[in-house]
Amino acid sequence: MEALTRDFFLFLSKNNFLNKLAQNSGGNFAAGKIIGGTNFQSSIRFIRELNKQGLSVTVDHLGEFVDSKEVANERTEECIQTIEMIKKENLDSQVSLKMTSLGLDIDRDLVVQNMTRILDTAEKNQVMVTIDMEDVPRCQATLDLFKQFKEKYHYVSTVLQAYLYRTEADLADVSDYNPFLRLVKGAYKESPEHAYPEKKDVDENYKKLIAQNLLNGNYTAIASHDDQIIEFTKEFAKKNNIPNDQFEFQMLYGMRNKTQLELVKQGYKMRVYVPYGLDWYGYFMRRLAERPANIAFVFKGMVKK
């Protein structure tokens, strides 16, 4: 049943008609519930509200698989302006982005040029930029770019996905770079050739990756709504004398709000992933596909006043 639910929402995420409909009419409906707003400026008030509650933030301008150099350059400019505004407004926020939004599918030199401009701005303003992981065909290119940028910049991090067989080796490969890593289960539809098909195997690999990265002494962001994963992390950290300032929990905006605040009260750093922009529909469907329980979390968030 879980596999059917996942496939259903992944299928919906690729529906162009529904995506266009959402862009034209759904932005205001989703703002303040599952996205910050249709642009960064309109998201600031929601970020301030989260910060006041002791919650840190990472923002993401939604949109990927850009096939136009002009659009990739526009996304770059927008990201630079966002970083500068985060600093100016004194927000407790980082930035997340995808390499395909900056031109990865167009030209490698283009994405390097755009990302260099972004990271120059990030270093100047001391704002962390996380390179989100995408699907399998783009995984190696993303990691290669991360390692290239990490040799020059401090304020850059990336993401590893627990459902891929390759990720344990990838973790070992990047460990020498003293990385800030966000560890996730994974949201794209991948074949059994590349990914664990069973949830229990994904969960076990996820725990293994969390443990290894913490033992490596690297800063670890555990991005999960799963109570089992959260409790595992807490217990592992206590057992191995890993300080709370070596890791953080991350959750999606509009989901598990009560749990987020409880973690803050318990003394853990909690970061909320706040997407913004018109291309929110595909993101929303993939989040529902990740875990059936997210459906209930989203419904509660949507109907709250």
PDB file of N, CA, C and O in Angstrom, residues 197-259:
ATOM      1  N   PRO A 197      14.399  -1.004  -2.294  1.00  0.00           N
ATOM      2  CA  PRO A 197      12.959  -0.929  -2.527  1.00  0.00           C
ATOM      3  C   PRO A 197      12.128  -1.005  -1.243  1.00  0.00           C
ATOM      4  O   PRO A 197      10.973  -0.570  -1.219  1.00  0.00           O
ATOM      5  N   GLU A 198      12.710  -1.538  -0.158  1.00  0.00           N
ATOM      6  CA  GLU A 198      11.968  -1.741   1.083  1.00  0.00           C
ATOM      7  C   GLU A 198      12.309  -0.655   2.109  1.00  0.00           C
ATOM      8  O   GLU A 198      13.480  -0.333   2.324  1.00  0.00           O
ATOM      9  N   LYS A 199      11.257  -0.125   2.752  1.00  0.00           N
ATOM     10  CA  LYS A 199      11.435   0.946   3.736  1.00  0.00           C
ATOM     11  C   LYS A 199      12.362   0.522   4.874  1.00  0.00           C
ATOM     12  O   LYS A 199      13.192   1.308   5.338  1.00  0.00           O
ATOM     13  N   LYS A 200      12.236  -0.705   5.343  1.00  0.00           N
ATOM     14  CA  LYS A 200      13.048  -1.141   6.476  1.00  0.00           C
ATOM     15  C   LYS A 200      14.536  -1.097   6.138  1.00  0.00           C
ATOM     16  O   LYS A 200      15.371  -0.786   6.998  1.00  0.00           O
ATOM     17  N   ASP A 201      14.876  -1.394   4.891  1.00  0.00           N
ATOM     18  CA  ASP A 201      16.276  -1.346   4.478  1.00  0.00           C
ATOM     19  C   ASP A 201      16.774   0.093   4.364  1.00  0.00           C
ATOM     20  O   ASP A 201      17.926   0.396   4.699  1.00  0.00           O
ATOM     21  N   VAL A 202      15.891   0.985   3.898  1.00  0.00           N
ATOM     22  CA  VAL A 202      16.234   2.405   3.833  1.00  0.00           C
ATOM     23  C   VAL A 202      16.476   2.938   5.246  1.00  0.00           C
ATOM     24  O   VAL A 202      17.453   3.653   5.507  1.00  0.00           O
ATOM     25  N   ASP A 203      15.600   2.576   6.175  1.00  0.00           N
ATOM     26  CA  ASP A 203      15.728   3.036   7.554  1.00  0.00           C
ATOM     27  C   ASP A 203      17.037   2.565   8.182  1.00  0.00           C
ATOM     28  O   ASP A 203      17.724   3.330   8.873  1.00  0.00           O
ATOM     29  N   GLU A 204      17.387   1.314   7.959  1.00  0.00           N
ATOM     30  CA  GLU A 204      18.625   0.782   8.531  1.00  0.00           C
ATOM     31  C   GLU A 204      19.846   1.468   7.930  1.00  0.00           C
ATOM     32  O   GLU A 204      20.811   1.774   8.637  1.00  0.00           O
ATOM     33  N   ASN A 205      19.807   1.730   6.629  1.00  0.00           N
ATOM     34  CA  ASN A 205      20.917   2.438   6.006  1.00  0.00           C
ATOM     35  C   ASN A 205      20.998   3.867   6.508  1.00  0.00           C
ATOM     36  O   ASN A 205      22.100   4.410   6.709  1.00  0.00           O
ATOM     37  N   TYR A 206      19.847   4.482   6.726  1.00  0.00           N
ATOM     38  CA  TYR A 206      19.792   5.850   7.245  1.00  0.00           C
ATOM     39  C   TYR A 206      20.483   5.918   8.614  1.00  0.00           C
ATOM     40  O   TYR A 206      21.324   6.796   8.872  1.00  0.00           O
ATOM     41  N   LYS A 207      20.143   4.990   9.486  1.00  0.00           N
ATOM     42  CA  LYS A 207      20.766   4.955  10.813  1.00  0.00           C
ATOM     43  C   LYS A 207      22.272   4.757  10.708  1.00  0.00           C
ATOM     44  O   LYS A 207      23.050   5.383  11.436  1.00  0.00           O
ATOM     45  N   LYS A 208      22.697   3.896   9.806  1.00  0.00           N
ATOM     46  CA  LYS A 208      24.120   3.630   9.612  1.00  0.00           C
ATOM     47  C   LYS A 208      24.847   4.908   9.170  1.00  0.00           C
ATOM     48  O   LYS A 208      25.944   5.219   9.652  1.00  0.00           O
ATOM     49  N   LEU A 209      24.229   5.667   8.256  1.00  0.00           N
ATOM     50  CA  LEU A 209      24.841   6.903   7.756  1.00  0.00           C
ATOM     51  C   LEU A 209      24.908   7.960   8.852  1.00  0.00           C
ATOM     52  O   LEU A 209      25.928   8.664   8.984  1.00  0.00           O
ATOM     53  N   ILE A 210      23.845   8.091   9.628  1.00  0.00           N
ATOM     54  CA  ILE A 210      23.837   9.052  10.739  1.00  0.00           C
ATOM     55  C   ILE A 210      24.957   8.730  11.716  1.00  0.00           C
ATOM     56  O   ILE A 210      25.740   9.599  12.111  1.00  0.00           O
ATOM     57  N   ALA A 211      25.043   7.456  12.097  1.00  0.00           N
ATOM     58  CA  ALA A 211      26.068   7.037  13.052  1.00  0.00           C
ATOM     59  C   ALA A 211      27.470   7.302  12.518  1.00  0.00           C
ATOM     60  O   ALA A 211      28.331   7.845  13.226  1.00  0.00           O
ATOM     61  N   GLN A 212      27.706   6.947  11.265  1.00  0.00           N
ATOM     62  CA  GLN A 212      29.033   7.101  10.698  1.00  0.00           C
ATOM     63  C   GLN A 212      29.449   8.561  10.603  1.00  0.00           C
ATOM     64  O   GLN A 212      30.581   8.923  10.942  1.00  0.00           O
ATOM     65  N   ASN A 213      28.534   9.416  10.151  1.00  0.00           N
ATOM     66  CA  ASN A 213      28.902  10.822  10.000  1.00  0.00           C
ATOM     67  C   ASN A 213      29.130  11.488  11.355  1.00  0.00           C
ATOM     68  O   ASN A 213      30.031  12.322  11.499  1.00  0.00           O
ATOM     69  N   LEU A 214      28.344  11.119  12.351  1.00  0.00           N
ATOM     70  CA  LEU A 214      28.554  11.661  13.694  1.00  0.00           C
ATOM     71  C   LEU A 214      29.883  11.188  14.267  1.00  0.00           C
ATOM     72  O   LEU A 214      30.638  11.970  14.860  1.00  0.00           O
ATOM     73  N   LEU A 215      30.196   9.921  14.086  1.00  0.00           N
ATOM     74  CA  LEU A 215      31.469   9.391  14.578  1.00  0.00           C
ATOM     75  C   LEU A 215      32.661   9.990  13.846  1.00  0.00           C
ATOM     76  O   LEU A 215      33.761  10.105  14.403  1.00  0.00           O
ATOM     77  N   ASN A 216      32.454  10.380  12.593  1.00  0.00           N
ATOM     78  CA  ASN A 216      33.504  11.048  11.826  1.00  0.00           C
ATOM     79  C   ASN A 216      33.787  12.450  12.348  1.00  0.00           C
ATOM     80  O   ASN A 216      34.773  13.080  11.963  1.00  0.00           O
ATOM     81  N   GLY A 217      32.891  12.949  13.197  1.00  0.00           N
ATOM     82  CA  GLY A 217      33.053  14.287  13.751  1.00  0.00           C
ATOM     83  C   GLY A 217      32.510  15.388  12.868  1.00  0.00           C
ATOM     84  O   GLY A 217      32.747  16.571  13.131  1.00  0.00           O
ATOM     85  N   ASN A 218      31.770  15.014  11.843  1.00  0.00           N
ATOM     86  CA  ASN A 218      31.219  16.002  10.911  1.00  0.00           C
ATOM     87  C   ASN A 218      29.848  16.479  11.360  1.00  0.00           C
ATOM     88  O   ASN A 218      29.065  15.703  11.927  1.00  0.00           O
ATOM     89  N   TYR A 219      29.554  17.746  11.076  1.00  0.00           N
ATOM     90  CA  TYR A 219      28.235  18.282  11.422  1.00  0.00           C
ATOM     91  C   TYR A 219      27.173  17.583  10.587  1.00  0.00           C
ATOM     92  O   TYR A 219      27.317  17.425   9.366  1.00  0.00           O
ATOM     93  N   THR A 220      26.106  17.160  11.256  1.00  0.00           N
ATOM     94  CA  THR A 220      25.095  16.329  10.613  1.00  0.00           C
ATOM     95  C   THR A 220      23.702  16.911  10.805  1.00  0.00           C
ATOM     96  O   THR A 220      23.291  17.178  11.938  1.00  0.00           O
ATOM     97  N   ALA A 221      22.999  17.102   9.699  1.00  0.00           N
ATOM     98  CA  ALA A 221      21.593  17.502   9.752  1.00  0.00           C
ATOM     99  C   ALA A 221      20.750  16.271   9.441  1.00  0.00           C
ATOM    100  O   ALA A 221      20.880  15.682   8.365  1.00  0.00           O
ATOM    101  N   ILE A 222      19.917  15.879  10.399  1.00  0.00           N
ATOM    102  CA  ILE A 222      19.050  14.718  10.212  1.00  0.00           C
ATOM    103  C   ILE A 222      17.686  15.243   9.785  1.00  0.00           C
ATOM    104  O   ILE A 222      16.930  15.794  10.588  1.00  0.00           O
ATOM    105  N   ALA A 223      17.402  15.113   8.496  1.00  0.00           N
ATOM    106  CA  ALA A 223      16.164  15.662   7.934  1.00  0.00           C
ATOM    107  C   ALA A 223      15.128  14.553   7.860  1.00  0.00           C
ATOM    108  O   ALA A 223      15.099  13.765   6.919  1.00  0.00           O
ATOM    109  N   SER A 224      14.277  14.479   8.871  1.00  0.00           N
ATOM    110  CA  SER A 224      13.305  13.389   8.945  1.00  0.00           C
ATOM    111  C   SER A 224      12.142  13.768   9.851  1.00  0.00           C
ATOM    112  O   SER A 224      12.326  14.478  10.849  1.00  0.00           O
ATOM    113  N   HIS A 225      10.963  13.265   9.507  1.00  0.00           N
ATOM    114  CA  HIS A 225       9.792  13.393  10.367  1.00  0.00           C
ATOM    115  C   HIS A 225       9.547  12.110  11.159  1.00  0.00           C
ATOM    116  O   HIS A 225       8.579  12.018  11.909  1.00  0.00           O
ATOM    117  N   ASP A 226      10.401  11.145  10.965  1.00  0.00           N
ATOM    118  CA  ASP A 226      10.224   9.797  11.514  1.00  0.00           C
ATOM    119  C   ASP A 226      10.685   9.759  12.966  1.00  0.00           C
ATOM    120  O   ASP A 226      11.874   9.940  13.258  1.00  0.00           O
ATOM    121  N   ASP A 227       9.768   9.491  13.895  1.00  0.00           N
ATOM    122  CA  ASP A 227      10.109   9.448  15.317  1.00  0.00           C
ATOM    123  C   ASP A 227      11.187   8.415  15.620  1.00  0.00           C
ATOM    124  O   ASP A 227      12.035   8.626  16.489  1.00  0.00           O
ATOM    125  N   GLN A 228      11.164   7.307  14.906  1.00  0.00           N
ATOM    126  CA  GLN A 228      12.153   6.257  15.125  1.00  0.00           C
ATOM    127  C   GLN A 228      13.567   6.766  14.814  1.00  0.00           C
ATOM    128  O   GLN A 228      14.515   6.494  15.555  1.00  0.00           O
ATOM    129  N   ILE A 229      13.698   7.493  13.725  1.00  0.00           N
ATOM    130  CA  ILE A 229      14.996   8.041  13.337  1.00  0.00           C
ATOM    131  C   ILE A 229      15.446   9.119  14.320  1.00  0.00           C
ATOM    132  O   ILE A 229      16.622   9.195  14.702  1.00  0.00           O
ATOM    133  N   ILE A 230      14.518   9.958  14.733  1.00  0.00           N
ATOM    134  CA  ILE A 230      14.835  11.027  15.685  1.00  0.00           C
ATOM    135  C   ILE A 230      15.316  10.446  17.010  1.00  0.00           C
ATOM    136  O   ILE A 230      16.339  10.872  17.568  1.00  0.00           O
ATOM    137  N   GLU A 231      14.591   9.450  17.525  1.00  0.00           N
ATOM    138  CA  GLU A 231      14.970   8.834  18.794  1.00  0.00           C
ATOM    139  C   GLU A 231      16.291   8.090  18.677  1.00  0.00           C
ATOM    140  O   GLU A 231      17.110   8.098  19.611  1.00  0.00           O
ATOM    141  N   PHE A 232      16.517   7.444  17.546  1.00  0.00           N
ATOM    142  CA  PHE A 232      17.795   6.761  17.331  1.00  0.00           C
ATOM    143  C   PHE A 232      18.947   7.761  17.433  1.00  0.00           C
ATOM    144  O   PHE A 232      19.971   7.490  18.079  1.00  0.00           O
ATOM    145  N   THR A 233      18.783   8.914  16.794  1.00  0.00           N
ATOM    146  CA  THR A 233      19.832   9.930  16.804  1.00  0.00           C
ATOM    147  C   THR A 233      20.107  10.427  18.213  1.00  0.00           C
ATOM    148  O   THR A 233      21.278  10.568  18.626  1.00  0.00           O
ATOM    149  N   LYS A 234      19.065  10.704  18.960  1.00  0.00           N
ATOM    150  CA  LYS A 234      19.228  11.174  20.344  1.00  0.00           C
ATOM    151  C   LYS A 234      20.008  10.160  21.175  1.00  0.00           C
ATOM    152  O   LYS A 234      20.968  10.516  21.878  1.00  0.00           O
ATOM    153  N   GLU A 235      19.594   8.900  21.099  1.00  0.00           N
ATOM    154  CA  GLU A 235      20.219   7.855  21.909  1.00  0.00           C
ATOM    155  C   GLU A 235      21.656   7.606  21.476  1.00  0.00           C
ATOM    156  O   GLU A 235      22.552   7.407  22.310  1.00  0.00           O
ATOM    157  N   PHE A 236      21.897   7.606  20.175  1.00  0.00           N
ATOM    158  CA  PHE A 236      23.250   7.381  19.675  1.00  0.00           C
ATOM    159  C   PHE A 236      24.180   8.495  20.131  1.00  0.00           C
ATOM    160  O   PHE A 236      25.324   8.246  20.531  1.00  0.00           O
ATOM    161  N   ALA A 237      23.697   9.731  20.064  1.00  0.00           N
ATOM    162  CA  ALA A 237      24.515  10.872  20.477  1.00  0.00           C
ATOM    163  C   ALA A 237      24.853  10.785  21.964  1.00  0.00           C
ATOM    164  O   ALA A 237      26.010  11.025  22.364  1.00  0.00           O
ATOM    165  N   LYS A 238      23.881  10.439  22.780  1.00  0.00           N
ATOM    166  CA  LYS A 238      24.126  10.327  24.225  1.00  0.00           C
ATOM    167  C   LYS A 238      25.115   9.204  24.522  1.00  0.00           C
ATOM    168  O   LYS A 238      26.057   9.375  25.303  1.00  0.00           O
ATOM    169  N   LYS A 239      24.908   8.065  23.892  1.00  0.00           N
ATOM    170  CA  LYS A 239      25.754   6.899  24.133  1.00  0.00           C
ATOM    171  C   LYS A 239      27.200   7.157  23.740  1.00  0.00           C
ATOM    172  O   LYS A 239      28.143   6.645  24.371  1.00  0.00           O
ATOM    173  N   ASN A 240      27.410   7.951  22.700  1.00  0.00           N
ATOM    174  CA  ASN A 240      28.751   8.177  22.174  1.00  0.00           C
ATOM    175  C   ASN A 240      29.315   9.562  22.523  1.00  0.00           C
ATOM    176  O   ASN A 240      30.304   9.992  21.936  1.00  0.00           O
ATOM    177  N   ASN A 241      28.662  10.219  23.479  1.00  0.00           N
ATOM    178  CA  ASN A 241      29.127  11.519  23.983  1.00  0.00           C
ATOM    179  C   ASN A 241      29.309  12.549  22.861  1.00  0.00           C
ATOM    180  O   ASN A 241      30.288  13.307  22.831  1.00  0.00           O
ATOM    181  N   ILE A 242      28.372  12.540  21.941  1.00  0.00           N
ATOM    182  CA  ILE A 242      28.395  13.505  20.839  1.00  0.00           C
ATOM    183  C   ILE A 242      27.597  14.736  21.264  1.00  0.00           C
ATOM    184  O   ILE A 242      26.415  14.622  21.618  1.00  0.00           O
ATOM    185  N   PRO A 243      28.221  15.898  21.274  1.00  0.00           N
ATOM    186  CA  PRO A 243      27.530  17.104  21.754  1.00  0.00           C
ATOM    187  C   PRO A 243      26.385  17.521  20.840  1.00  0.00           C
ATOM    188  O   PRO A 243      26.413  17.270  19.626  1.00  0.00           O
ATOM    189  N   ASN A 244      25.405  18.175  21.418  1.00  0.00           N
ATOM    190  CA  ASN A 244      24.235  18.615  20.651  1.00  0.00           C
ATOM    191  C   ASN A 244      24.586  19.625  19.561  1.00  0.00           C
ATOM    192  O   ASN A 244      23.839  19.766  18.588  1.00  0.00           O
ATOM    193  N   ASP A 245      25.720  20.311  19.719  1.00  0.00           N
ATOM    194  CA  ASP A 245      26.074  21.301  18.700  1.00  0.00           C
ATOM    195  C   ASP A 245      26.787  20.688  17.503  1.00  0.00           C
ATOM    196  O   ASP A 245      27.248  21.409  16.619  1.00  0.00           O
ATOM    197  N   GLN A 246      26.840  19.341  17.439  1.00  0.00           N
ATOM    198  CA  GLN A 246      27.416  18.674  16.272  1.00  0.00           C
ATOM    199  C   GLN A 246      26.337  18.207  15.302  1.00  0.00           C
ATOM    200  O   GLN A 246      26.637  17.694  14.222  1.00  0.00           O
ATOM    201  N   PHE A 247      25.079  18.368  15.672  1.00  0.00           N
ATOM    202  CA  PHE A 247      24.016  17.918  14.790  1.00  0.00           C
ATOM    203  C   PHE A 247      22.762  18.755  14.996  1.00  0.00           C
ATOM    204  O   PHE A 247      22.632  19.497  15.972  1.00  0.00           O
ATOM    205  N   GLU A 248      21.854  18.641  14.041  1.00  0.00           N
ATOM    206  CA  GLU A 248      20.561  19.305  14.133  1.00  0.00           C
ATOM    207  C   GLU A 248      19.510  18.437  13.482  1.00  0.00           C
ATOM    208  O   GLU A 248      19.822  17.551  12.677  1.00  0.00           O
ATOM    209  N   PHE A 249      18.269  18.692  13.818  1.00  0.00           N
ATOM    210  CA  PHE A 249      17.146  18.050  13.147  1.00  0.00           C
ATOM    211  C   PHE A 249      16.552  19.047  12.161  1.00  0.00           C
ATOM    212  O   PHE A 249      16.588  20.258  12.381  1.00  0.00           O
ATOM    213  N   GLN A 250      16.031  18.516  11.058  1.00  0.00           N
ATOM    214  CA  GLN A 250      15.378  19.360  10.063  1.00  0.00           C
ATOM    215  C   GLN A 250      14.025  18.749   9.692  1.00  0.00           C
ATOM    216  O   GLN A 250      13.910  17.527   9.555  1.00  0.00           O
ATOM    217  N   MET A 251      13.034  19.607   9.549  1.00  0.00           N
ATOM    218  CA  MET A 251      11.708  19.181   9.117  1.00  0.00           C
ATOM    219  C   MET A 251      11.142  20.202   8.144  1.00  0.00           C
ATOM    220  O   MET A 251      11.642  21.322   8.030  1.00  0.00           O
ATOM    221  N   LEU A 252      10.089  19.809   7.480  1.00  0.00           N
ATOM    222  CA  LEU A 252       9.469  20.659   6.475  1.00  0.00           C
ATOM    223  C   LEU A 252       8.505  21.653   7.110  1.00  0.00           C
ATOM    224  O   LEU A 252       7.827  21.351   8.102  1.00  0.00           O
ATOM    225  N   TYR A 253       8.441  22.808   6.516  1.00  0.00           N
ATOM    226  CA  TYR A 253       7.516  23.843   6.958  1.00  0.00           C
ATOM    227  C   TYR A 253       6.085  23.341   6.820  1.00  0.00           C
ATOM    228  O   TYR A 253       5.690  22.780   5.803  1.00  0.00           O
ATOM    229  N   GLY A 254       5.292  23.529   7.883  1.00  0.00           N
ATOM    230  CA  GLY A 254       3.893  23.125   7.859  1.00  0.00           C
ATOM    231  C   GLY A 254       3.641  21.702   8.299  1.00  0.00           C
ATOM    232  O   GLY A 254       2.495  21.253   8.297  1.00  0.00           O
ATOM    233  N   MET A 255       4.682  20.976   8.682  1.00  0.00           N
ATOM    234  CA  MET A 255       4.520  19.591   9.105  1.00  0.00           C
ATOM    235  C   MET A 255       5.179  19.366  10.470  1.00  0.00           C
ATOM    236  O   MET A 255       6.303  19.800  10.692  1.00  0.00           O
ATOM    237  N   ARG A 256       4.449  18.725  11.378  1.00  0.00           N
ATOM    238  CA  ARG A 256       4.945  18.366  12.698  1.00  0.00           C
ATOM    239  C   ARG A 256       5.416  19.589  13.488  1.00  0.00           C
ATOM    240  O   ARG A 256       6.473  19.573  14.143  1.00  0.00           O
ATOM    241  N   ASN A 257       4.628  20.645  13.451  1.00  0.00           N
ATOM    242  CA  ASN A 257       5.006  21.888  14.126  1.00  0.00           C
ATOM    243  C   ASN A 257       5.222  21.685  15.625  1.00  0.00           C
ATOM    244  O   ASN A 257       6.164  22.228  16.210  1.00  0.00           O
ATOM    245  N   LYS A 258       4.364  20.906  16.252  1.00  0.00           N
ATOM    246  CA  LYS A 258       4.467  20.663  17.688  1.00  0.00           C
ATOM    247  C   LYS A 258       5.761  19.928  18.016  1.00  0.00           C
ATOM    248  O   LYS A 258       6.461  20.267  18.976  1.00  0.00           O
ATOM    249  N   THR A 259       6.092  18.929  17.210  1.00  0.00           N
ATOM    250  CA  THR A 259       7.329  18.168  17.431  1.00  0.00           C
ATOM    251  C   THR A 259       8.547  19.056  17.262  1.00  0.00           C
ATOM    252  O   THR A 259       9.530  18.943  18.012  1.00  0.00           O
TER     253      THR A 259
END
